[in-house]
CSV table of C-alpha atoms and ligand atoms in Angstrom, one decimal:
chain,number,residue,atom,x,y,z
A,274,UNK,CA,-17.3,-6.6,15.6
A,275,UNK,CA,-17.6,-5.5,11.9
A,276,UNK,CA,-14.7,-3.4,10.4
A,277,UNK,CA,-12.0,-1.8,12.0
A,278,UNK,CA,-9.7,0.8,11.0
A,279,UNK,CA,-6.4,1.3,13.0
A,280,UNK,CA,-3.4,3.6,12.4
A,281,UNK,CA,-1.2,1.2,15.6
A,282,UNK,CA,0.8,-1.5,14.3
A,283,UNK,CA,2.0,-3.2,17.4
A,284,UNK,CA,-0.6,-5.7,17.4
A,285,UNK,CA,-0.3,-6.6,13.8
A,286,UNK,CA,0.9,-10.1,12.9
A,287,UNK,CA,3.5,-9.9,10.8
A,288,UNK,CA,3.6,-13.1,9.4
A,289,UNK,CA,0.2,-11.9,7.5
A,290,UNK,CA,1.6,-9.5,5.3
A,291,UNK,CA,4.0,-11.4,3.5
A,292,UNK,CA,1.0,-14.2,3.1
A,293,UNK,CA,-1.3,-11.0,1.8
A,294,UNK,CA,1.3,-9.4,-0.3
A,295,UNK,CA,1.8,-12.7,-1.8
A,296,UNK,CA,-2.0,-13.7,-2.7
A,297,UNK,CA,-2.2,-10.1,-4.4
A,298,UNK,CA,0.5,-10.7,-6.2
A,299,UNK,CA,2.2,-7.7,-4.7
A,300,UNK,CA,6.4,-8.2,-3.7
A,301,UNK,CA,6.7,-9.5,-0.4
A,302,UNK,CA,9.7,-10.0,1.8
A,303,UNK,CA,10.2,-11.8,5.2
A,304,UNK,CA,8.0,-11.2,8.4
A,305,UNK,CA,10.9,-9.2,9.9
A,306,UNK,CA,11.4,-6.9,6.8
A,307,UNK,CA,7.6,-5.9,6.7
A,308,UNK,CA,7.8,-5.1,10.6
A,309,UNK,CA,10.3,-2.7,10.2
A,310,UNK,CA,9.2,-1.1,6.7
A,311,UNK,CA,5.8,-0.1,8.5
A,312,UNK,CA,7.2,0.6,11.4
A,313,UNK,CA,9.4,3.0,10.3
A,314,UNK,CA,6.2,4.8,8.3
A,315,UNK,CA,5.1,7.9,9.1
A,316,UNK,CA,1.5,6.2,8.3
A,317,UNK,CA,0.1,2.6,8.7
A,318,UNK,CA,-2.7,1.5,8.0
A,319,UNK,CA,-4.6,-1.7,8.8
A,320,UNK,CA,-8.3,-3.0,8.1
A,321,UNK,CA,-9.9,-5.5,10.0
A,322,UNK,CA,-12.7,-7.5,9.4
A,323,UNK,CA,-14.4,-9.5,12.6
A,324,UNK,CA,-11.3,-9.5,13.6
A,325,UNK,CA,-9.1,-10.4,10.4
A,326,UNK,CA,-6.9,-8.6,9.1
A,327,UNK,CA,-8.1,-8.1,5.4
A,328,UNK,CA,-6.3,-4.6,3.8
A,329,UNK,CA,-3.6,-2.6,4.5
A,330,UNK,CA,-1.3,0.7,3.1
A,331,UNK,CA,1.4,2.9,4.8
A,332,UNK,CA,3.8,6.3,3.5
A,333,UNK,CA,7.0,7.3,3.9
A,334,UNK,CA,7.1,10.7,4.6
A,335,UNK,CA,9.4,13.9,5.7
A,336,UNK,CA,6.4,15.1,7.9
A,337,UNK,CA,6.6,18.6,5.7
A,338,UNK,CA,6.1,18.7,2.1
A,339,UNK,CA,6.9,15.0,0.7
A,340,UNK,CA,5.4,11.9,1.2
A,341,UNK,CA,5.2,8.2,-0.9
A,342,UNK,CA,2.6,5.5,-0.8
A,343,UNK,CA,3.4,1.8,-0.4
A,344,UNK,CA,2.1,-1.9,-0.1
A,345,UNK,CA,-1.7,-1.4,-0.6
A,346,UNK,CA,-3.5,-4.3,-0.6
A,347,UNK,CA,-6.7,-5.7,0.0
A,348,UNK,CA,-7.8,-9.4,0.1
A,349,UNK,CA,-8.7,-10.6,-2.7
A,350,UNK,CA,-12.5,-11.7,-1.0
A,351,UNK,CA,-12.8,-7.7,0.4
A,352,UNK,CA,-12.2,-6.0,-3.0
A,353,UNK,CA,-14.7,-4.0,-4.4
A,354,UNK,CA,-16.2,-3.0,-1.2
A,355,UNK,CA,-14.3,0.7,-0.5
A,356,UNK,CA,-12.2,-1.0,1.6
A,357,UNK,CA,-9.0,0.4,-0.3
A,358,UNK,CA,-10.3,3.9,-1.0
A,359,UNK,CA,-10.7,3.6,2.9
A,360,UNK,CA,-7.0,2.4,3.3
A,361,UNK,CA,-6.0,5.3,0.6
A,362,UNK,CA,-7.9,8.4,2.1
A,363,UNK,CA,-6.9,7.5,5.3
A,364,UNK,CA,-3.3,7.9,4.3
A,365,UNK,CA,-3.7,11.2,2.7
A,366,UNK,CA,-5.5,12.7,5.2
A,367,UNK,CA,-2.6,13.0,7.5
A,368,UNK,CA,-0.3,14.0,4.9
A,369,UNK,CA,-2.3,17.0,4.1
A,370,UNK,CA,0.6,19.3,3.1
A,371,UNK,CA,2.4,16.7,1.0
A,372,UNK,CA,3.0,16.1,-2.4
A,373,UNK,CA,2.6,12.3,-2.6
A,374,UNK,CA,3.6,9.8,-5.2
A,375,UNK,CA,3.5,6.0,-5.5
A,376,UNK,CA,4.0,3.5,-8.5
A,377,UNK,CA,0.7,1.8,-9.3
A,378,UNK,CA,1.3,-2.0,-9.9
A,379,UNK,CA,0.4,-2.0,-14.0
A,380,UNK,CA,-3.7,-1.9,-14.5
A,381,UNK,CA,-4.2,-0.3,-11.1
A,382,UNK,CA,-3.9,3.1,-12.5
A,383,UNK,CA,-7.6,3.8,-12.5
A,384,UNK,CA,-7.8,2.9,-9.0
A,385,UNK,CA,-6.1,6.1,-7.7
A,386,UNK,CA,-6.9,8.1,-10.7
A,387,UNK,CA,-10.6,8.0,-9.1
A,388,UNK,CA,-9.0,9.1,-5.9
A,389,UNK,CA,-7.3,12.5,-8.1
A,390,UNK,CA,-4.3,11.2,-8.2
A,391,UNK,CA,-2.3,12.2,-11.9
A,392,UNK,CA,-0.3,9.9,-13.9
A,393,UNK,CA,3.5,11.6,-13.4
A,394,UNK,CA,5.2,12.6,-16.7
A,395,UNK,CA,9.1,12.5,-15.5
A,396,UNK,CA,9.0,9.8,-12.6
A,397,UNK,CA,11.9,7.5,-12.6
A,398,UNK,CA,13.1,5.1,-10.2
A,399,UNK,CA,16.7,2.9,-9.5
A,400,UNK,CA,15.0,-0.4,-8.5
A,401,UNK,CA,17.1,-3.1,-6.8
A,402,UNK,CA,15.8,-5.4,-9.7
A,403,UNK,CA,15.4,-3.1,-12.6
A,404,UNK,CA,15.1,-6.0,-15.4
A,405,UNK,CA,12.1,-7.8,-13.2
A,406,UNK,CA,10.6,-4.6,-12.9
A,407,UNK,CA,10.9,-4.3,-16.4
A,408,UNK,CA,9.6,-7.2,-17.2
A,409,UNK,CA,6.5,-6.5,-14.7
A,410,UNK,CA,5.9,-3.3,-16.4
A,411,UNK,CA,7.1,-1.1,-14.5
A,412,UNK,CA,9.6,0.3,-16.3
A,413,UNK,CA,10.3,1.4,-20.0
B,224,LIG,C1,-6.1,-2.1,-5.9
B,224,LIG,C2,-6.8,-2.4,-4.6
B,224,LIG,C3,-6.0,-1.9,-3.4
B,224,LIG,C4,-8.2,-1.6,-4.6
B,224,LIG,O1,-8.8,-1.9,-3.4
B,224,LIG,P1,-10.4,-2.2,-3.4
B,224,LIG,O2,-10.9,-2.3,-2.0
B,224,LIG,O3,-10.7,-3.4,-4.2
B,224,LIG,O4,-11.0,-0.9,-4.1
B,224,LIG,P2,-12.3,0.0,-3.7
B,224,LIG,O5,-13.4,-1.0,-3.6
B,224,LIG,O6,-12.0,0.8,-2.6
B,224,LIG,O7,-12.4,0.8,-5.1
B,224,LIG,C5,-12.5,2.2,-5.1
B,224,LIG,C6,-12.8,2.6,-6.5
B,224,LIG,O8,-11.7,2.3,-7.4
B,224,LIG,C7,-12.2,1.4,-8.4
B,224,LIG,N1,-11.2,0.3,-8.6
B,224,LIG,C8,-10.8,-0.6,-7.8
B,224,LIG,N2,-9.8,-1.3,-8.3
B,224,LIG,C9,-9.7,-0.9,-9.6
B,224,LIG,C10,-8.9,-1.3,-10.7
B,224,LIG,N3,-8.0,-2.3,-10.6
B,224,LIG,N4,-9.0,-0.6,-11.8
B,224,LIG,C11,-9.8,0.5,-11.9
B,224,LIG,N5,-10.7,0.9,-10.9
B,224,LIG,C12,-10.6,0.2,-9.8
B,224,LIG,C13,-13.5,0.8,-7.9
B,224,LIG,O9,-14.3,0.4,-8.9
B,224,LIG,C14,-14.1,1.9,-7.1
B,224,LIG,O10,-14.7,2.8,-8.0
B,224,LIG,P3,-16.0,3.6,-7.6
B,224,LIG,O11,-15.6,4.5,-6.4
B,224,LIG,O12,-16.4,4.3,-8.8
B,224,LIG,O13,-17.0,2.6,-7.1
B,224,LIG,C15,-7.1,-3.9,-4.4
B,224,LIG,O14,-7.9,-4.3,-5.5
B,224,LIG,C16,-5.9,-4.8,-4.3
B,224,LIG,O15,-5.4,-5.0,-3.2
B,224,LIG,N6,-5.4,-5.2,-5.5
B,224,LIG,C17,-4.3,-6.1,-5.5
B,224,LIG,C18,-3.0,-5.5,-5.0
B,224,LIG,C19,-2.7,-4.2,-5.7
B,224,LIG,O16,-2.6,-4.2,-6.9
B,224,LIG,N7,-2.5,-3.1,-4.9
B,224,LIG,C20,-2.2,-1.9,-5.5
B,224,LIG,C21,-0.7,-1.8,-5.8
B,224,LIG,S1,-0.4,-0.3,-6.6
């Protein structure tokens, strides 16, 4: 079977991201929360492995000129193998006229730096949690 790349998220099994999000270390929410945040993506993608799902990423986007990047993750076993520059260059190849931005979780800067991506000098952000993300280093 091997790997498998899919941009439809009707088949996924929601109760997988959460579990995912959580063994990265990534915020998760309820089942229910995650199927409607990708579901109301312009982009979703999901890896499989055999059958597993092992990686996924999706964007927000206006369809024109604006787009951001969220929940990109990979299992912790299927890191180091591509598998999330896949996940990444999939995404940005059907936002081709976007500016995109995302927040790297703190050391995961290089990551996307190898992709071209460009540290932002002026980003801000009014989290729901804004000492946590503090704390996370996230924030100033
Ligand atoms: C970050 C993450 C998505 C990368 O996925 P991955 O499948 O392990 O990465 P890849 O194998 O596709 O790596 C692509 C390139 O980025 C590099 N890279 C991967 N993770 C990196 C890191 N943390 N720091 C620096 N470089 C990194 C790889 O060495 C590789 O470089 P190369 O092309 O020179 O060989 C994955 O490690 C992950 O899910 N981490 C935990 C969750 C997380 O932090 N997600 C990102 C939130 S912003």
């Amino acid at each position: 079977m091997g790997l498998e790349i899919t941009l439809d998220c009707s088949q996924v099994d929601w109760e997988l991201v959460p579990q995912i999000l959580k063994r990265v270390g990534m915020g998760y929410h309820e089942p229910d929360i995650h199927k409607k945040a990708f579901e109301n993506s312009h982009t979703t993608v999901f890896v499989y492995r055999d059958g597993q799902l092992i990686g996924f990423g999706r964007a927000i986007s206006d369809g024109a000129y604006q787009a951001a990047v969220y929940d990109i993750a990979v299992v912790p076993e299927f890191q180091g193998q591509g598998i999330g520059r896949t996940i990444m260059t999939t995404i940005q190849a059907r936002l081709p006229q976007c500016n995109i931005i995302l927040y790297a979780s703190p050391g995961k800067e290089d990551f996307y730096r190898k992709l071209g991506w460009r540290k932002m000098k002026t980003g801000m952000a009014l989290f729901k949690d804004p000492e946590q993300k503090a704390k996370k280093g996230f924030t100033e």
